[in-house]
CSV table of C-alpha atoms and ligand atoms in Angstrom, one decimal:
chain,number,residue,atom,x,y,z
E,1,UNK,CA,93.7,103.4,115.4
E,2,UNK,CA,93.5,99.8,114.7
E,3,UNK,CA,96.5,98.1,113.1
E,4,UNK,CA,97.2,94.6,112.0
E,5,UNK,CA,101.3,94.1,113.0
E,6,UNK,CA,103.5,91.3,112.2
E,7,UNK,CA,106.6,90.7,114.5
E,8,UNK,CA,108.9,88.3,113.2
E,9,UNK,CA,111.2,86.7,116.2
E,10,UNK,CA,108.6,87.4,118.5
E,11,UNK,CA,109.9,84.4,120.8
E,12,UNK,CA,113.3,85.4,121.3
E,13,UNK,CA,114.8,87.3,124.0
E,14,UNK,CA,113.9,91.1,122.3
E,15,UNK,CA,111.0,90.0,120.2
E,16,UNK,CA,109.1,88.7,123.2
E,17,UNK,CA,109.6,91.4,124.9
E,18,UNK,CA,108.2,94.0,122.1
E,19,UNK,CA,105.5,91.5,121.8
E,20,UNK,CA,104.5,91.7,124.9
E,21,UNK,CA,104.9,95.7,125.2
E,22,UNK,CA,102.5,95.9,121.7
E,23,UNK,CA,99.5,93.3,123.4
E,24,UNK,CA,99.9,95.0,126.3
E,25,UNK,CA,100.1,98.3,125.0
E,26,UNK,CA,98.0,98.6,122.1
E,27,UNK,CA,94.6,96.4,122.7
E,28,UNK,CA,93.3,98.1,119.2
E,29,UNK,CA,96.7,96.7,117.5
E,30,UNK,CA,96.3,93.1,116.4
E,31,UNK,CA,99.6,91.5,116.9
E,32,UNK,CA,100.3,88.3,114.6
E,33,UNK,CA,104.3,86.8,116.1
E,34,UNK,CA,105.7,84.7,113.5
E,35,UNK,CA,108.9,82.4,114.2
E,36,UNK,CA,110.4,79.5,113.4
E,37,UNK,CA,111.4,78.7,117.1
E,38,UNK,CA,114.9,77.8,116.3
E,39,UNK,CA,117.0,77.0,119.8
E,40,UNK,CA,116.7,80.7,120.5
E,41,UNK,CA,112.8,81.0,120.3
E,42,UNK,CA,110.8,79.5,122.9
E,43,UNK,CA,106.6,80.1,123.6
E,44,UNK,CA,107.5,80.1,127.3
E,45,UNK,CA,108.9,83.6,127.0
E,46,UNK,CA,105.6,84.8,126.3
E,47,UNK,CA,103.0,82.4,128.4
E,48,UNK,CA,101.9,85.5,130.6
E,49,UNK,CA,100.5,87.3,127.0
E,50,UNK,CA,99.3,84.1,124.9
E,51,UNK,CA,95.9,84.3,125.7
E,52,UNK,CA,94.8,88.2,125.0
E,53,UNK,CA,92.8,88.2,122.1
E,54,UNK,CA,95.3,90.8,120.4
E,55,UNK,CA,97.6,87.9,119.8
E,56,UNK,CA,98.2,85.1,117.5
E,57,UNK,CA,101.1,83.3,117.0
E,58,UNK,CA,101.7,81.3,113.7
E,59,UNK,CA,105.3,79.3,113.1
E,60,UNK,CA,106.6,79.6,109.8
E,61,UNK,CA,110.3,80.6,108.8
E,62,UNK,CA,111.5,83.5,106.8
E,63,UNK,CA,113.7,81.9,104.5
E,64,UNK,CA,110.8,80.4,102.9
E,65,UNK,CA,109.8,82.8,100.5
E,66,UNK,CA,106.4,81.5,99.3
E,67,UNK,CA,105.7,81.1,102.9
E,68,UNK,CA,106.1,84.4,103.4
E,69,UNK,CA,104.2,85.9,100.4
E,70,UNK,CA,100.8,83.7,101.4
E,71,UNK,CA,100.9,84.9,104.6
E,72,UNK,CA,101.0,88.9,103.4
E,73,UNK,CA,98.2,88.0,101.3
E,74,UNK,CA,96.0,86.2,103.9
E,75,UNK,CA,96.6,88.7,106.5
E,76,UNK,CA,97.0,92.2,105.0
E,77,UNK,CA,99.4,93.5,107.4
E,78,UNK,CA,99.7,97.1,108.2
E,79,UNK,CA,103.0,97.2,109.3
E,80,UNK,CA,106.2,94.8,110.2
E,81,UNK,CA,108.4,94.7,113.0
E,82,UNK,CA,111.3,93.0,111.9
E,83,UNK,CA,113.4,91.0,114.7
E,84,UNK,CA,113.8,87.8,113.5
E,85,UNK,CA,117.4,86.6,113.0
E,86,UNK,CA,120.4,84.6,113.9
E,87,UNK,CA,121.8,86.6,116.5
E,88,UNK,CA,124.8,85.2,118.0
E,89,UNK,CA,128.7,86.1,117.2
E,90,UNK,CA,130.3,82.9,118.0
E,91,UNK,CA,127.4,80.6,116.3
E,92,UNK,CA,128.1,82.5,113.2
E,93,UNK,CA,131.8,82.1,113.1
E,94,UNK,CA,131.0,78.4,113.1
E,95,UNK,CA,128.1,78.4,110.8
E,96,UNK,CA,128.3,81.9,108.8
E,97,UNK,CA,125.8,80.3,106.3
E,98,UNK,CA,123.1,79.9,108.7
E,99,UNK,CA,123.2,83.7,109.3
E,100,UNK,CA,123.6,84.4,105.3
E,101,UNK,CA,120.0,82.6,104.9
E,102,UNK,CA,118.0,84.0,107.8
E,103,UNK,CA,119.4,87.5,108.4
E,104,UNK,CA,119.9,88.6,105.0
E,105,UNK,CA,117.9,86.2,102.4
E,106,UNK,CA,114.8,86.0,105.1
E,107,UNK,CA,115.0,89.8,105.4
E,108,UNK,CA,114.8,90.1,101.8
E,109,UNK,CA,111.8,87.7,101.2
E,110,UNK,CA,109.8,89.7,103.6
E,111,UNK,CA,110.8,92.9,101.8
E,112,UNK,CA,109.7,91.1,98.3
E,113,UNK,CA,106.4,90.2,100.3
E,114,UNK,CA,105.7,93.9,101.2
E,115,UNK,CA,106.6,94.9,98.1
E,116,UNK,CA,104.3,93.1,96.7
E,117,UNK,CA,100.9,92.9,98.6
E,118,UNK,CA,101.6,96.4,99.6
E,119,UNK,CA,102.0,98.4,96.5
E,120,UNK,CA,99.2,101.2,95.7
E,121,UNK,CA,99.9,101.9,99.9
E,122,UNK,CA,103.4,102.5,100.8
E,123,UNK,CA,103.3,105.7,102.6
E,124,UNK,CA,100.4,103.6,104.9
E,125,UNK,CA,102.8,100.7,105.6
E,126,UNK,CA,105.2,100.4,107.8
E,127,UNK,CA,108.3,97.9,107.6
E,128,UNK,CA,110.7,98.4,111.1
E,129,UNK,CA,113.8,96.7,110.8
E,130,UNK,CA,115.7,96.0,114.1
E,131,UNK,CA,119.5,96.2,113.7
E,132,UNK,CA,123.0,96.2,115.9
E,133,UNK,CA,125.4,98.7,116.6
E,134,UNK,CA,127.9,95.7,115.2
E,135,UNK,CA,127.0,96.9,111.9
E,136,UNK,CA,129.4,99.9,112.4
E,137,UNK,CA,132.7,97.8,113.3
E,138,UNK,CA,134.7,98.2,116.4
E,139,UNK,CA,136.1,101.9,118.5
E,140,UNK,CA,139.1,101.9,119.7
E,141,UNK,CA,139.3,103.9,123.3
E,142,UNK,CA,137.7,106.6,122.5
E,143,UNK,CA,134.3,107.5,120.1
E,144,UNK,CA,131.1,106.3,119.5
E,145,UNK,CA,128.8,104.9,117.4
E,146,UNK,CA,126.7,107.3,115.3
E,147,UNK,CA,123.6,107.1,112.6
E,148,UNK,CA,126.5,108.7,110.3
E,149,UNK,CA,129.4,106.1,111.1
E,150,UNK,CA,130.2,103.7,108.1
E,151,UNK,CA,129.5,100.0,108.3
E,152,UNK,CA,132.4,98.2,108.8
E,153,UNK,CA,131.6,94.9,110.1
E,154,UNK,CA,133.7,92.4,111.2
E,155,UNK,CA,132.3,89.1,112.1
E,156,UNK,CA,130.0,86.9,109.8
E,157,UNK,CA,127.0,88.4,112.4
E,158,UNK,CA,127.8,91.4,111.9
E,159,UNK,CA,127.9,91.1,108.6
E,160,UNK,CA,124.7,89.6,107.2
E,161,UNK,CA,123.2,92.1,109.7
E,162,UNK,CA,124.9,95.0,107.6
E,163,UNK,CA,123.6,93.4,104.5
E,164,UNK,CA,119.9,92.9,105.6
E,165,UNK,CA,120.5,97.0,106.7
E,166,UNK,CA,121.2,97.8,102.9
E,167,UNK,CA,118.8,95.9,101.7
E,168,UNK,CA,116.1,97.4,103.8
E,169,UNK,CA,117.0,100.9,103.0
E,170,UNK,CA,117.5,100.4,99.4
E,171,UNK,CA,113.7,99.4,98.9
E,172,UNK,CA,112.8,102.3,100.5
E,173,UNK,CA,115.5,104.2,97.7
E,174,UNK,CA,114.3,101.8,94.9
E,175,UNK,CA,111.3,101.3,95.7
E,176,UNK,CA,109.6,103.9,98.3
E,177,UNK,CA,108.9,101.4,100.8
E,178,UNK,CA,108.2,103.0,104.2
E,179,UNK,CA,111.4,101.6,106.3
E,180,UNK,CA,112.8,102.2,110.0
E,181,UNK,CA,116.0,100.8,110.8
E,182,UNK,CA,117.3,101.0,114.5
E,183,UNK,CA,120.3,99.8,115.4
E,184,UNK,CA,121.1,98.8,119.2
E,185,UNK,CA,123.9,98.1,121.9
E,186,UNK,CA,124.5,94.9,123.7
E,187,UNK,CA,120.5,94.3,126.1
E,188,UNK,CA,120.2,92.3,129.0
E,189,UNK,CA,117.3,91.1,130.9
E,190,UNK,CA,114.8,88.4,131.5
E,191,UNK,CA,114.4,85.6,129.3
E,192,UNK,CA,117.7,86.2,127.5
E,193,UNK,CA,119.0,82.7,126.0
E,194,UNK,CA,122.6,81.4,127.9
E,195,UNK,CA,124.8,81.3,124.8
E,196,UNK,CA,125.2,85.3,125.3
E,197,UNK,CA,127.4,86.5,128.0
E,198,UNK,CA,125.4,87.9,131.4
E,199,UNK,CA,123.0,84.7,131.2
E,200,UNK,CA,125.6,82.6,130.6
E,201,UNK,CA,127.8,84.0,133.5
E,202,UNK,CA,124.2,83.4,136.1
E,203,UNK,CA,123.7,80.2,135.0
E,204,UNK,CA,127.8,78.9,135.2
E,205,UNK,CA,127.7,80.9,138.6
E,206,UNK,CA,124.6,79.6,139.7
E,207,UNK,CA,126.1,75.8,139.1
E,208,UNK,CA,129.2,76.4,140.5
E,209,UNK,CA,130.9,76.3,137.3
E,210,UNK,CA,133.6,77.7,135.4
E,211,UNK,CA,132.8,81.7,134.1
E,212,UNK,CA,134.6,81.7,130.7
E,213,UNK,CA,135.8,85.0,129.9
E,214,UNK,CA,137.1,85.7,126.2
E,215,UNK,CA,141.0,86.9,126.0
E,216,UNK,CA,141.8,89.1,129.4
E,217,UNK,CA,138.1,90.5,129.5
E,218,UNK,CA,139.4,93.8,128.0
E,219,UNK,CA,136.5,93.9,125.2
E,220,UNK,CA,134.1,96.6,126.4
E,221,UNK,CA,129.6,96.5,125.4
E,222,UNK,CA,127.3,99.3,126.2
E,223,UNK,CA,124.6,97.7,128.0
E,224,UNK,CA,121.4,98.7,127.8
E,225,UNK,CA,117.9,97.0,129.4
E,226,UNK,CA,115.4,94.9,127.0
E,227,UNK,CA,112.8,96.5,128.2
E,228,UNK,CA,114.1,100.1,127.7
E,229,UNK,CA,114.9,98.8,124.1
E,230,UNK,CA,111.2,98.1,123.8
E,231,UNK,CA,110.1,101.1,124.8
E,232,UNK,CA,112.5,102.7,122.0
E,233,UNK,CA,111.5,100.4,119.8
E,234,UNK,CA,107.8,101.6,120.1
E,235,UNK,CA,108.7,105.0,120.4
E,236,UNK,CA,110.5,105.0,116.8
E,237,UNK,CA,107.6,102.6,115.6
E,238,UNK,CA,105.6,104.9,116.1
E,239,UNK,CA,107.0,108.6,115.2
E,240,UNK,CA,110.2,108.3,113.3
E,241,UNK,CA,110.2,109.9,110.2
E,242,UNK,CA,110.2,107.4,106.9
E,243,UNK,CA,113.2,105.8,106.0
E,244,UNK,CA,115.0,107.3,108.9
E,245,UNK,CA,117.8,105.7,111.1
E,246,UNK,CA,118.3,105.5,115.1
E,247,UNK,CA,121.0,104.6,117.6
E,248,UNK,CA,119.4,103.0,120.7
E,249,UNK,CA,122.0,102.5,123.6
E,250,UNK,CA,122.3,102.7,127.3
E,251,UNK,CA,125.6,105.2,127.6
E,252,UNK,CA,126.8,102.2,129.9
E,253,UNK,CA,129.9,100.5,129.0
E,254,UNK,CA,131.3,97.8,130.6
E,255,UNK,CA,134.6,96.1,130.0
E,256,UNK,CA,133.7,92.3,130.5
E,257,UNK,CA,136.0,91.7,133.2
E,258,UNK,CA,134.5,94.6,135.3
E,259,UNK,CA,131.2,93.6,134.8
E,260,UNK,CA,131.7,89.7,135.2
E,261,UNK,CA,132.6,91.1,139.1
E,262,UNK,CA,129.5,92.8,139.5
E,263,UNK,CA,128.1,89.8,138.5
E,264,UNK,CA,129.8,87.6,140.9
E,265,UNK,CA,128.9,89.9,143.9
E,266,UNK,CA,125.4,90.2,143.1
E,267,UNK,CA,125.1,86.3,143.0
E,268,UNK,CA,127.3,85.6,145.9
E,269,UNK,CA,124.8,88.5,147.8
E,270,UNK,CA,121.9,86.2,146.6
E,271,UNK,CA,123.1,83.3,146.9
E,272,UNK,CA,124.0,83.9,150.4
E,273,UNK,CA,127.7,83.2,149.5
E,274,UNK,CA,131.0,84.6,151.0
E,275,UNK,CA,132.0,87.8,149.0
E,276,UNK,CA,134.4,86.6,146.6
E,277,UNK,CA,133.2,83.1,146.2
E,278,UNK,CA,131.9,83.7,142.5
E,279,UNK,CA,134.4,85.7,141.5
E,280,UNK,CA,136.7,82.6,142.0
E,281,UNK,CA,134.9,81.0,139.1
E,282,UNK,CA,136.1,83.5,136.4
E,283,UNK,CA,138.1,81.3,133.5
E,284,UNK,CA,140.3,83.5,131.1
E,285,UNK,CA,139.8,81.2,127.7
E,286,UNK,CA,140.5,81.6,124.0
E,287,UNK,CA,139.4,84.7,122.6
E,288,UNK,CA,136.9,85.2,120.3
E,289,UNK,CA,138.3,85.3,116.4
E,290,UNK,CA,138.0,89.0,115.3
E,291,UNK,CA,136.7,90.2,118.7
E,292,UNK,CA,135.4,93.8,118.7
E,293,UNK,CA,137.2,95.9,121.1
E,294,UNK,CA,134.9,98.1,121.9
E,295,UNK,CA,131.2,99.2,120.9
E,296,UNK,CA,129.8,102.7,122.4
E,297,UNK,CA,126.6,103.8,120.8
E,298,UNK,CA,125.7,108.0,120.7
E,299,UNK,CA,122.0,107.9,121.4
E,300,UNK,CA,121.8,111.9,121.0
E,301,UNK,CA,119.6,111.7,118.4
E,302,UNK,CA,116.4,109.3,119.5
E,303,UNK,CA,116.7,111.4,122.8
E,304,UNK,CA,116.8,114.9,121.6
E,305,UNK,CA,114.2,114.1,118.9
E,306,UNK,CA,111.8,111.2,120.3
E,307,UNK,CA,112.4,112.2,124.0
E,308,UNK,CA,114.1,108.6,125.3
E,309,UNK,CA,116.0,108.2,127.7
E,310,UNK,CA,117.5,104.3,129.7
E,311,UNK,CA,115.0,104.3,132.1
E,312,UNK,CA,117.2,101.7,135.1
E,313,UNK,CA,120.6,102.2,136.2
E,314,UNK,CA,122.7,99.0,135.4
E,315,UNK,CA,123.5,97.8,138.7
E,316,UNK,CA,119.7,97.6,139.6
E,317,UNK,CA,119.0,96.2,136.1
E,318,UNK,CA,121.6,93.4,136.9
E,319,UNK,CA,119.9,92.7,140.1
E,320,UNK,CA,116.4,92.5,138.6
E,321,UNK,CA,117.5,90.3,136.2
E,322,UNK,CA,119.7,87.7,138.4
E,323,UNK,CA,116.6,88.4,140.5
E,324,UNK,CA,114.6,86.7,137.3
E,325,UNK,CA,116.6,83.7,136.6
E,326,UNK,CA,116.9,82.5,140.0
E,327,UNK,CA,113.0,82.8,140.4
E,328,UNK,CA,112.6,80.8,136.8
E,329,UNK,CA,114.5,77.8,137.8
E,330,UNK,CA,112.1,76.2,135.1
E,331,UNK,CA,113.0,78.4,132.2
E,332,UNK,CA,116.3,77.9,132.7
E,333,UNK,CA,116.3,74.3,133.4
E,334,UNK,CA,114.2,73.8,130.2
E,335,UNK,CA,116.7,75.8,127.9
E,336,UNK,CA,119.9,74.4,128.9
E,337,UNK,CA,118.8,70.6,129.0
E,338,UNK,CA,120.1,68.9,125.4
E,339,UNK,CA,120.9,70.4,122.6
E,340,UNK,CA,122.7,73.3,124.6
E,341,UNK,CA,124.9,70.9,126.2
E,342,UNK,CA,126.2,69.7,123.0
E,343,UNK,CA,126.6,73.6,121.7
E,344,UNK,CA,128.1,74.5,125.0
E,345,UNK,CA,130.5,71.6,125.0
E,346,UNK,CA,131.4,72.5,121.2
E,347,UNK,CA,131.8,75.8,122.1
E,348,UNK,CA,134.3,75.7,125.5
E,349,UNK,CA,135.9,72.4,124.8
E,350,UNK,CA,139.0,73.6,123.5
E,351,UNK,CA,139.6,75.3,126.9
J,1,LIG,P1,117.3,85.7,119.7
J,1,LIG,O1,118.3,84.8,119.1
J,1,LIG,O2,117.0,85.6,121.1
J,1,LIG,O3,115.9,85.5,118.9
J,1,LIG,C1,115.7,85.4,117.5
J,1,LIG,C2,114.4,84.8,117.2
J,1,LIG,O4,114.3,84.7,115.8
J,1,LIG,C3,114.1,83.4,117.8
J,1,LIG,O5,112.8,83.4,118.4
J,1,LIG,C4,114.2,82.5,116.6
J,1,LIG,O6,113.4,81.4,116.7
J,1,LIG,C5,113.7,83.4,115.5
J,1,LIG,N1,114.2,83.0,114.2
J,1,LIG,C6,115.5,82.7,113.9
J,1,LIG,N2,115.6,82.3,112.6
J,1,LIG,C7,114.3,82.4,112.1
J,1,LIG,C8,113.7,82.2,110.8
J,1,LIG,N3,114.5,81.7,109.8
J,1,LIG,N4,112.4,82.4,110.6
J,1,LIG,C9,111.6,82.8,111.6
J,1,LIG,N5,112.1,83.0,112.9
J,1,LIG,C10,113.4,82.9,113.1
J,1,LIG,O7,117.7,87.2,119.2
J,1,LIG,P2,117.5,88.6,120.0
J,1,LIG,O8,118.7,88.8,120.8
J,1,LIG,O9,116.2,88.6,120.6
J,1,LIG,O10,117.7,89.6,118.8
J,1,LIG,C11,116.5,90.0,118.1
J,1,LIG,C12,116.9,91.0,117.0
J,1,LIG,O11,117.6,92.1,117.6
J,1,LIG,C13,117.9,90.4,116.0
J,1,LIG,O12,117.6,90.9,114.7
J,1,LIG,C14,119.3,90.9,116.5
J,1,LIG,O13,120.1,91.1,115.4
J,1,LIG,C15,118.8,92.3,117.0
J,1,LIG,N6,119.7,92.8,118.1
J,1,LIG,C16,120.0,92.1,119.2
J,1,LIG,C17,120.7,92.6,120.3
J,1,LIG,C18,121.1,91.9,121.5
J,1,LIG,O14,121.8,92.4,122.4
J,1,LIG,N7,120.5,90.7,121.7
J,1,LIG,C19,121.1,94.0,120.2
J,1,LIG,C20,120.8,94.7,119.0
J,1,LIG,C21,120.1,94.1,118.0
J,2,LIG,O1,126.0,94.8,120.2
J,2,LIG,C1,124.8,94.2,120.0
J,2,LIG,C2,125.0,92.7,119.9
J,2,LIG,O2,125.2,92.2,121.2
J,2,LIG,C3,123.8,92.0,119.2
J,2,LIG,O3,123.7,92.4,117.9
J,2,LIG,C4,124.1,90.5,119.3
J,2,LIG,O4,122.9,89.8,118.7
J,2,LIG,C5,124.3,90.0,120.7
J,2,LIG,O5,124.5,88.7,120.8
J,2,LIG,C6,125.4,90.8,121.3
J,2,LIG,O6,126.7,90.5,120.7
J,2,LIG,P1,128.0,90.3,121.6
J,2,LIG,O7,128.9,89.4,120.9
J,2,LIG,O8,128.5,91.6,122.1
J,2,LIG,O9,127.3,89.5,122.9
J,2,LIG,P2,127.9,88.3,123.8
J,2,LIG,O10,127.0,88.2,124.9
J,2,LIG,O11,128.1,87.1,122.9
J,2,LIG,O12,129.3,88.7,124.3
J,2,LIG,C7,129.4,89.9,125.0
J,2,LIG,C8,130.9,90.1,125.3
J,2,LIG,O13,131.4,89.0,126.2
J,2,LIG,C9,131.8,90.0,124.1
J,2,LIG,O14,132.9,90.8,124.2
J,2,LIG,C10,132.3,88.5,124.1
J,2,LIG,C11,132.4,88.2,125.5
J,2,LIG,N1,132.1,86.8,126.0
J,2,LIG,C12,131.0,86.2,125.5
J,2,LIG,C13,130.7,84.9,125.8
J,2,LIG,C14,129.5,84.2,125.3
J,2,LIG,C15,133.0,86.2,126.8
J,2,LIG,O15,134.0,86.8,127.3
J,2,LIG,N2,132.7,84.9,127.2
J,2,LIG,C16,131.6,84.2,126.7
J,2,LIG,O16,131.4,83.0,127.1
């Protein structure tokens, strides 16, 4: 069936991935990926899909609400596929604002937009918001993370992300809009920005410098592959019920210290380096203000009922994806050339 999507974000690290999966995927779908190509967002992630005739991209930014009501008019979307955001913790304890204005006020102007140029239709539309697991706080040892745990964020991220969550499920309430609301673990992969941790680890590794690992590297993430993300994201696209919730994690949790060694040993095997010649770069620095222990997402539900499953053990996903940045020398070069310097000396300089 033919389908007119918007995917907001598309040029981030996730978005470009599900932008690619939909082109790819869905010839019939016409695929419209709008950002705003902040730092995080960058057309290179998605050079190998630009020129399929399925795809348009069109820059414009959510926090401008007329912005976002003439585009719903013009284009007479079927459905939305909600990723843009400001998506880093330690950005957002600096500058919670920033997060305030995209992740909850630019969620709610495109909610205001569907609302509008969809009424008369709402059981044909579809709006898919893509959310964290940091919406539901921090475990201690033991637990998990399911659909019924109560929010109970901790970190101005965290946060705005639990707001644009209510919001999204309360036009469905209010209004009957058709909403979809997946939250997910910690993903890794290709063309992930280095401000997060694993890209930031290959690239410090890479350049022989310092690894800076938060507090003693206790914190524990459930890691799960973009791509596998993707998938679930079409999967739930595509068959959840309306105004349903899913989990999407990889049952894989790391405590950062542990996997900052895999790290290392993958990269001193590709780089040809004595074993143990990485690892000799790992920096314990200040932790993080309100740090999350531990996350752990229970994915029972999107497998028993939708039939997903993590489809790449973690040690070969780690591979693959040092495998990517050290063939995209280019990428990687390009992203941390200027204004990621001054971040990244902002961010470590108290170290
Ligand atoms: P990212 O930071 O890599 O990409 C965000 C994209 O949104 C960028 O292309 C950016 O230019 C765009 N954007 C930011 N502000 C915008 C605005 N005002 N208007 C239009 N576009 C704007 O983020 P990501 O890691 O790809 O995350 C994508 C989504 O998935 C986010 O909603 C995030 O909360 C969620 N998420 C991320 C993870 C993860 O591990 N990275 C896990 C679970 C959920
Ligand atoms: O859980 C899902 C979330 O995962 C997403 O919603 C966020 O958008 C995404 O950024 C990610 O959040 P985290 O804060 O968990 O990811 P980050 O890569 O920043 O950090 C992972 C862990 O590593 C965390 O415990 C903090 C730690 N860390 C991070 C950095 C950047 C370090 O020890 N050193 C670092 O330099």
């Amino acid at each position: 069936m033919k389908k007119k999507i918007l995917v907001t974000g598309g040029a981030g690290f996730i978005g470009s991935h599900v932008v690619r999966r939909f082109v790819n995927n869905y010839p019939e779908y016409e695929i419209l990926n709008l950002d705003k190509l902040t730092y995080a967002g960058n057309l290179a992630n998605l050079t190998d899909i630009e020129h399929k005739p399925n795809y348009r991209f069109v820059k414009a930014d959510i926090t401008d609400a007329a912005a976002m009501v003439e585009i719903f008019r013009v284009e007479n979307f079927d459905a939305v596929i909600h990723l843009a955001a400001e998506s880093h913790v330690d950005r957002s304890i600096s500058d919670p604002t920033a997060f305030v204005m995209t992740n909850v006020i630019g969620t709610v102007n495109l909610l205001n937009a569907a609302r509008e140029y969809w009424k008369g239709a709402y059981d044909q539309k579809r709006f898919y918001h893509v959310s964290t697991d940091e919406v539901y706080g921090a475990l201690d040892e033991t637990g998990m993370f399911t659909e019924s745990t109560a929010y109970d964020p901790h970190s101005p991220y965290s946060a705005s992300k639990a707001s644009s969550d209510h919001f999204v499920s309360a036009y469905h309430d209010t209004y009957g809009l058709d909403v979809v609301i997946s939250n997910c673990s910690n993903n890794y992969g290709s063309h992930h920005f280095p401000e997060k941790l694993i890209p930031l680890a290959i690239n410090n590794i890479k350049n022989n410098q310092a690894v800076p690992v938060y507090g003693k590297g206790e914190n524990v993430r459930d890691w799960l592959w973009v791509e596998d993300h993707a998938r679930a994201i079409d999967v739930i696209f595509h068959e959840a019920k309306t105004g349903e919730t899913y989990n999407i994690g990889g049952h894989n949790e790391w405590k950062n210290i542990d996997l900052i060694h895999l790290l290392c040993k993958i990269m001193d095997k590709k780089l040809g380096r004595e074993m143990g010649t990485s690892a000799q770069l790992i920096t314990f620095v200040t932790d993080r203000a309100g740090h999350d222990l531990r996350y752990a997402i229970d994915s029972s539900k999107l497998q028993n009922k939708l039939n997903w499953v993590p489809s790449l053990q973690f040690e070969e996903g780690l591979e693959k994806t040092v495998d990517w940045y050290l063939e995209n020398e280019e990428w990687l070069r390009n992203v941390t050339s200027g204004n990621y310097q001054t971040y990244y000396n902002k961010q470590y300089s108290s170290n």
